[in-house]
Tab-separated table of C-alpha atoms and ligand atoms in Angstrom:
chain	number	residue	atom	x	y	z
A	1	MET	CA	16.799	-141.372	0.865
A	2	ASP	CA	16.117	-143.765	-1.980
A	3	GLY	CA	17.373	-147.293	-2.533
A	4	ASN	CA	16.755	-149.049	0.776
A	5	GLY	CA	14.684	-151.790	-0.856
A	6	ARG	CA	17.255	-152.487	-3.572
A	7	TRP	CA	20.068	-152.488	-1.024
A	8	ALA	CA	18.236	-155.184	0.957
A	9	LYS	CA	17.211	-157.208	-2.091
A	10	ALA	CA	20.804	-157.362	-3.339
A	11	ARG	CA	21.682	-159.060	-0.057
A	12	GLY	CA	18.710	-161.411	0.073
A	13	LEU	CA	17.305	-159.470	3.032
A	14	PRO	CA	13.766	-158.178	3.637
A	15	ARG	CA	13.135	-154.583	2.547
A	16	THR	CA	12.760	-153.611	6.192
A	17	ALA	CA	16.444	-154.429	6.735
A	18	GLY	CA	17.234	-151.811	4.104
A	19	HIS	CA	15.153	-149.229	5.957
A	20	GLU	CA	16.910	-150.103	9.218
A	21	ARG	CA	20.283	-149.523	7.573
A	22	GLY	CA	18.777	-146.369	6.134
A	23	VAL	CA	18.363	-144.986	9.649
A	24	GLU	CA	22.074	-145.597	10.269
A	25	ALA	CA	22.858	-143.720	7.064
A	26	LEU	CA	20.666	-140.884	8.327
A	27	ARG	CA	22.610	-140.737	11.619
A	28	ARG	CA	25.891	-140.716	9.685
A	29	THR	CA	24.657	-138.002	7.358
A	30	VAL	CA	23.415	-135.707	10.126
A	31	GLU	CA	26.821	-135.961	11.776
A	32	ALA	CA	28.709	-135.500	8.506
A	33	ALA	CA	26.573	-132.510	7.515
A	34	GLY	CA	27.321	-130.841	10.862
A	35	ASP	CA	31.060	-131.525	10.433
A	36	LEU	CA	30.981	-130.018	6.941
A	37	GLY	CA	29.357	-126.797	8.125
A	38	ILE	CA	25.904	-127.462	6.703
A	39	ARG	CA	23.206	-125.961	8.915
A	40	TYR	CA	20.016	-127.200	7.257
A	41	LEU	CA	19.286	-130.775	6.241
A	42	THR	CA	15.888	-132.026	5.134
A	43	VAL	CA	15.323	-135.729	4.555
A	44	PHE	CA	12.425	-137.381	2.764
A	45	SER	CA	11.381	-140.323	4.918
A	46	PHE	CA	7.798	-141.130	4.094
A	47	SER	CA	5.730	-139.674	1.300
A	48	THR	CA	1.981	-139.279	1.036
A	49	GLU	CA	2.289	-141.858	-1.773
A	50	ASN	CA	4.141	-144.384	0.404
A	51	TRP	CA	0.784	-145.405	1.922
A	52	ARG	CA	0.460	-147.543	-1.223
A	53	ARG	CA	3.111	-149.918	0.149
A	54	PRO	CA	2.207	-153.090	2.034
A	55	ALA	CA	0.897	-152.332	5.536
A	56	ALA	CA	3.801	-154.199	7.146
A	57	GLU	CA	6.346	-151.955	5.421
A	58	VAL	CA	4.376	-148.819	6.315
A	59	ASN	CA	4.317	-149.980	9.949
A	60	THR	CA	8.057	-150.574	9.883
A	61	LEU	CA	8.683	-147.048	8.630
A	62	PHE	CA	6.471	-145.581	11.363
A	63	GLY	CA	8.240	-147.757	13.925
A	64	LEU	CA	11.637	-146.562	12.707
A	65	LEU	CA	10.669	-142.905	13.027
A	66	LYS	CA	9.397	-143.593	16.541
A	67	ALA	CA	12.536	-145.482	17.548
A	68	TYR	CA	14.774	-142.796	16.029
A	69	VAL	CA	13.125	-140.011	18.011
A	70	GLN	CA	13.025	-142.079	21.197
A	71	ARG	CA	16.685	-143.092	20.909
A	72	ASP	CA	18.244	-139.959	19.486
A	73	LEU	CA	16.242	-137.041	20.858
A	74	SER	CA	18.363	-136.411	23.944
A	75	ARG	CA	21.585	-136.481	21.912
A	76	LEU	CA	20.117	-134.247	19.203
A	77	LYS	CA	19.017	-131.840	21.928
A	78	GLN	CA	22.481	-131.754	23.449
A	79	ASP	CA	24.084	-131.251	20.054
A	80	GLY	CA	22.031	-128.117	19.377
A	81	VAL	CA	19.887	-129.731	16.691
A	82	ARG	CA	16.447	-128.288	16.057
A	83	VAL	CA	14.123	-131.025	14.854
A	84	ARG	CA	11.124	-130.311	12.663
A	85	VAL	CA	8.777	-132.758	11.013
A	86	ILE	CA	7.009	-131.526	7.899
A	87	GLY	CA	4.054	-133.162	6.216
A	88	GLN	CA	0.470	-133.860	7.101
A	89	ARG	CA	0.098	-134.531	10.834
A	90	GLU	CA	-3.440	-135.721	10.319
A	91	GLY	CA	-3.312	-139.429	9.564
A	92	LEU	CA	-0.282	-140.110	11.740
A	93	PRO	CA	-0.937	-142.545	14.578
A	94	PRO	CA	-1.533	-140.500	17.781
A	95	ASP	CA	1.565	-141.830	19.564
A	96	ILE	CA	3.797	-140.805	16.654
A	97	ALA	CA	2.127	-137.387	16.334
A	98	GLU	CA	2.688	-136.829	20.069
A	99	LEU	CA	6.339	-137.869	19.852
A	100	VAL	CA	6.929	-135.623	16.874
A	101	ASP	CA	5.315	-132.684	18.717
A	102	ARG	CA	7.571	-133.412	21.681
A	103	ALA	CA	10.712	-133.543	19.538
A	104	GLU	CA	9.822	-130.196	17.984
A	105	ARG	CA	8.932	-128.614	21.312
A	106	GLU	CA	12.006	-129.828	23.160
A	107	THR	CA	14.414	-128.690	20.447
A	108	ALA	CA	12.658	-125.419	19.565
A	109	ALA	CA	15.349	-123.281	21.202
A	110	ASN	CA	18.195	-124.952	19.271
A	111	SER	CA	19.656	-123.303	16.202
A	112	LYS	CA	23.066	-124.875	15.551
A	113	PHE	CA	21.716	-127.403	13.075
A	114	HIS	CA	18.235	-127.774	11.609
A	115	LEU	CA	17.133	-131.328	10.884
A	116	THR	CA	13.820	-131.501	9.086
A	117	ILE	CA	12.180	-134.859	8.562
A	118	ALA	CA	9.592	-134.999	5.789
A	119	PHE	CA	7.167	-137.646	7.003
A	120	ASN	CA	3.719	-138.214	5.540
A	121	TYR	CA	4.894	-135.437	3.245
A	122	GLY	CA	3.983	-134.653	-0.341
A	123	ALA	CA	4.659	-131.282	-1.906
A	124	ARG	CA	1.303	-131.118	-3.677
A	125	ASN	CA	-0.464	-131.895	-0.429
A	126	GLU	CA	1.605	-129.215	1.344
A	127	ILE	CA	0.800	-126.610	-1.323
A	128	LEU	CA	-2.886	-127.498	-1.165
A	129	ARG	CA	-2.978	-127.254	2.647
A	130	ALA	CA	-1.121	-123.928	2.464
A	131	THR	CA	-3.546	-122.612	-0.144
A	132	GLN	CA	-6.513	-123.594	2.015
A	133	ALA	CA	-4.989	-121.891	5.066
A	134	TYR	CA	-4.090	-118.779	3.049
A	135	ALA	CA	-7.644	-118.618	1.663
A	136	ARG	CA	-9.092	-118.953	5.170
A	137	ALA	CA	-6.854	-116.120	6.406
A	138	ILE	CA	-7.944	-113.932	3.492
A	139	ALA	CA	-11.628	-114.713	4.106
A	140	ALA	CA	-11.183	-113.886	7.787
A	141	GLY	CA	-9.658	-110.525	6.872
A	142	GLU	CA	-6.307	-111.485	8.461
A	143	VAL	CA	-4.567	-111.029	5.115
A	144	THR	CA	-5.281	-107.941	3.085
A	145	GLY	CA	-3.714	-106.350	0.035
A	146	GLU	CA	-1.521	-108.045	-2.554
A	147	LEU	CA	-1.054	-111.789	-2.429
A	148	THR	CA	2.664	-112.455	-2.581
A	149	ASP	CA	5.106	-115.357	-2.762
A	150	ALA	CA	6.439	-114.383	0.652
A	151	GLY	CA	2.904	-114.176	2.069
A	152	PHE	CA	1.997	-117.596	0.713
A	153	GLU	CA	5.203	-119.150	2.059
A	154	GLN	CA	4.072	-118.346	5.596
A	155	TYR	CA	1.506	-121.128	5.187
A	156	LEU	CA	3.932	-123.788	3.967
A	157	ASP	CA	5.265	-126.403	6.395
A	158	THR	CA	8.730	-124.944	5.793
A	159	LYS	CA	7.788	-121.395	6.758
A	160	ASP	CA	10.834	-120.858	8.982
A	161	LEU	CA	13.329	-122.569	6.704
A	162	PRO	CA	15.432	-121.263	3.834
A	163	ASP	CA	14.907	-122.759	0.383
A	164	PRO	CA	17.229	-125.691	-0.303
A	165	ASP	CA	20.412	-124.913	-2.250
A	166	LEU	CA	21.001	-128.538	-3.176
A	167	VAL	CA	18.673	-131.525	-3.500
A	168	ILE	CA	20.390	-134.899	-3.573
A	169	ARG	CA	18.527	-138.001	-4.668
A	170	THR	CA	20.260	-141.306	-4.111
A	171	SER	CA	19.855	-144.632	-5.914
A	172	GLY	CA	20.297	-143.453	-9.495
A	173	GLU	CA	16.685	-142.430	-10.105
A	174	PHE	CA	16.130	-139.108	-11.890
A	175	ARG	CA	12.934	-137.885	-10.264
A	176	ILE	CA	11.813	-135.273	-7.746
A	177	SER	CA	8.917	-137.454	-6.537
A	178	ASN	CA	6.809	-134.679	-5.030
A	179	PHE	CA	9.582	-133.305	-2.791
A	180	LEU	CA	9.662	-129.579	-1.896
A	181	LEU	CA	8.247	-128.548	-5.271
A	182	TRP	CA	7.748	-124.931	-4.276
A	183	GLN	CA	10.925	-124.549	-2.239
A	184	ALA	CA	13.268	-126.282	-4.701
A	185	ALA	CA	12.320	-124.016	-7.615
A	186	TYR	CA	15.950	-122.875	-7.931
A	187	ALA	CA	17.736	-125.676	-6.095
A	188	GLU	CA	20.617	-127.455	-7.753
A	189	LEU	CA	19.686	-131.083	-8.334
A	190	LEU	CA	22.101	-133.952	-7.929
A	191	PHE	CA	21.301	-137.570	-8.715
A	192	VAL	CA	23.832	-139.964	-7.266
A	193	ASP	CA	24.199	-143.621	-8.057
A	194	VAL	CA	24.544	-144.767	-4.451
A	195	LEU	CA	21.867	-146.670	-2.560
A	196	TRP	CA	20.858	-144.704	0.539
A	197	PRO	CA	22.082	-147.291	3.109
A	198	ASP	CA	25.585	-146.928	1.607
A	199	PHE	CA	25.570	-143.124	1.669
A	200	ASN	CA	28.413	-141.719	3.758
A	201	LYS	CA	30.457	-138.620	4.479
A	202	SER	CA	32.605	-138.965	1.362
A	203	HIS	CA	29.474	-139.026	-0.827
A	204	LEU	CA	28.238	-135.879	0.902
A	205	GLU	CA	31.624	-134.180	0.445
A	206	SER	CA	31.631	-135.075	-3.221
A	207	ALA	CA	28.055	-133.759	-3.598
A	208	ILE	CA	29.100	-130.449	-2.060
A	209	SER	CA	32.141	-130.216	-4.373
A	210	ARG	CA	29.883	-130.795	-7.347
A	211	TYR	CA	27.479	-128.160	-6.038
A	212	HIS	CA	30.324	-125.644	-5.943
A	213	GLU	CA	31.035	-126.308	-9.622
A	214	ARG	CA	27.544	-125.123	-10.551
A	215	GLU	CA	26.823	-121.586	-11.557
A	216	ARG	CA	23.611	-120.321	-9.984
A	217	ARG	CA	21.969	-117.527	-11.912
A	218	PHE	CA	18.391	-117.568	-10.542
A	219	GLY	CA	17.100	-116.582	-13.952
A	220	ALA	CA	19.547	-113.702	-14.346
A	221	VAL	CA	22.615	-113.608	-16.592
A	222	THR	CA	26.190	-114.166	-15.501
A	223	PRO	CA	27.734	-110.821	-14.530
A	224	GLY	CA	29.849	-109.629	-17.451
A	225	ALA	CA	28.082	-111.869	-19.999
A	226	THR	CA	26.213	-109.032	-21.674
B	301	FPP	C1	13.050	-145.171	-0.261
B	301	FPP	O1	13.677	-146.388	-0.565
B	301	FPP	C2	13.031	-145.014	1.171
B	301	FPP	C3	11.911	-144.875	1.901
B	301	FPP	C4	10.558	-144.858	1.342
B	301	FPP	C5	12.003	-144.767	3.356
B	301	FPP	C6	13.137	-143.972	3.880
B	301	FPP	C7	13.157	-144.174	5.324
B	301	FPP	C8	14.220	-144.326	6.096
B	301	FPP	C9	15.615	-144.202	5.639
B	301	FPP	C10	14.027	-144.643	7.520
B	301	FPP	C11	13.016	-143.750	8.183
B	301	FPP	C12	13.585	-143.302	9.383
B	301	FPP	C13	13.404	-142.153	10.013
B	301	FPP	C14	14.226	-141.874	11.180
B	301	FPP	C15	12.449	-141.148	9.628
B	301	FPP	P1	12.809	-147.521	-1.264
B	301	FPP	O2	12.215	-148.349	-0.184
B	301	FPP	O3	11.848	-146.916	-2.206
B	301	FPP	O4	13.936	-148.317	-2.006
B	301	FPP	P2	13.829	-148.997	-3.434
B	301	FPP	O5	13.491	-147.908	-4.417
B	301	FPP	O6	15.190	-149.558	-3.624
B	301	FPP	O7	12.770	-150.060	-3.338
């Protein structure tokens, strides 16, 4: 969800105003994704590298997550949305960690739409934590035999989620920025020149159309090409 700061700067507003509008874009996108038949949406809200930002901005982002869960949880629950938060729980302020746990617990039975919020998330950190947990399980004798991709994936934050088909980065930057590095190995990547606060249903529709133009081979050859 990139481009909040530039959106605000272009209007002479503080960066935090861009993040606030970013939450509205998130609400719009969750609704649009549901309307378009998408069942899994994962958004990158706060990276393990975002701690390098000024403390006031970090606090704003934490406050926005808190306010979003507090305001939207009952509606998300009613709408059949299962909420997950991926990333390192350790390091989150206790009130936020508690709220996140509650959101996950109270929506655990939902399956109509899966909203995953990557918060205090970095793919390298996730892979490292998963490796540590996998190694502990092996040392404890809980895992025996061959080590496999599928076995390792059970230790990732995304263990119950399918790999993403499409990764969209807004704001015209061409980077992955430590997002779902393992899971997006075969995702289609789309870089759109729209600042996140401006992102709307028509942008999502256009992204999906462009996705359908891609040919996914997963390392194989196109049938009939040999
Ligand atoms: C990147 O734009 C955006 C972020 C680091 C934060 C994204 C967060 C939200 C949209 C709100 C969080 C809300 C919830 C509900 C989790 P940037 O600030 O890097 O923009 P810039 O590149 O233009 O400076």
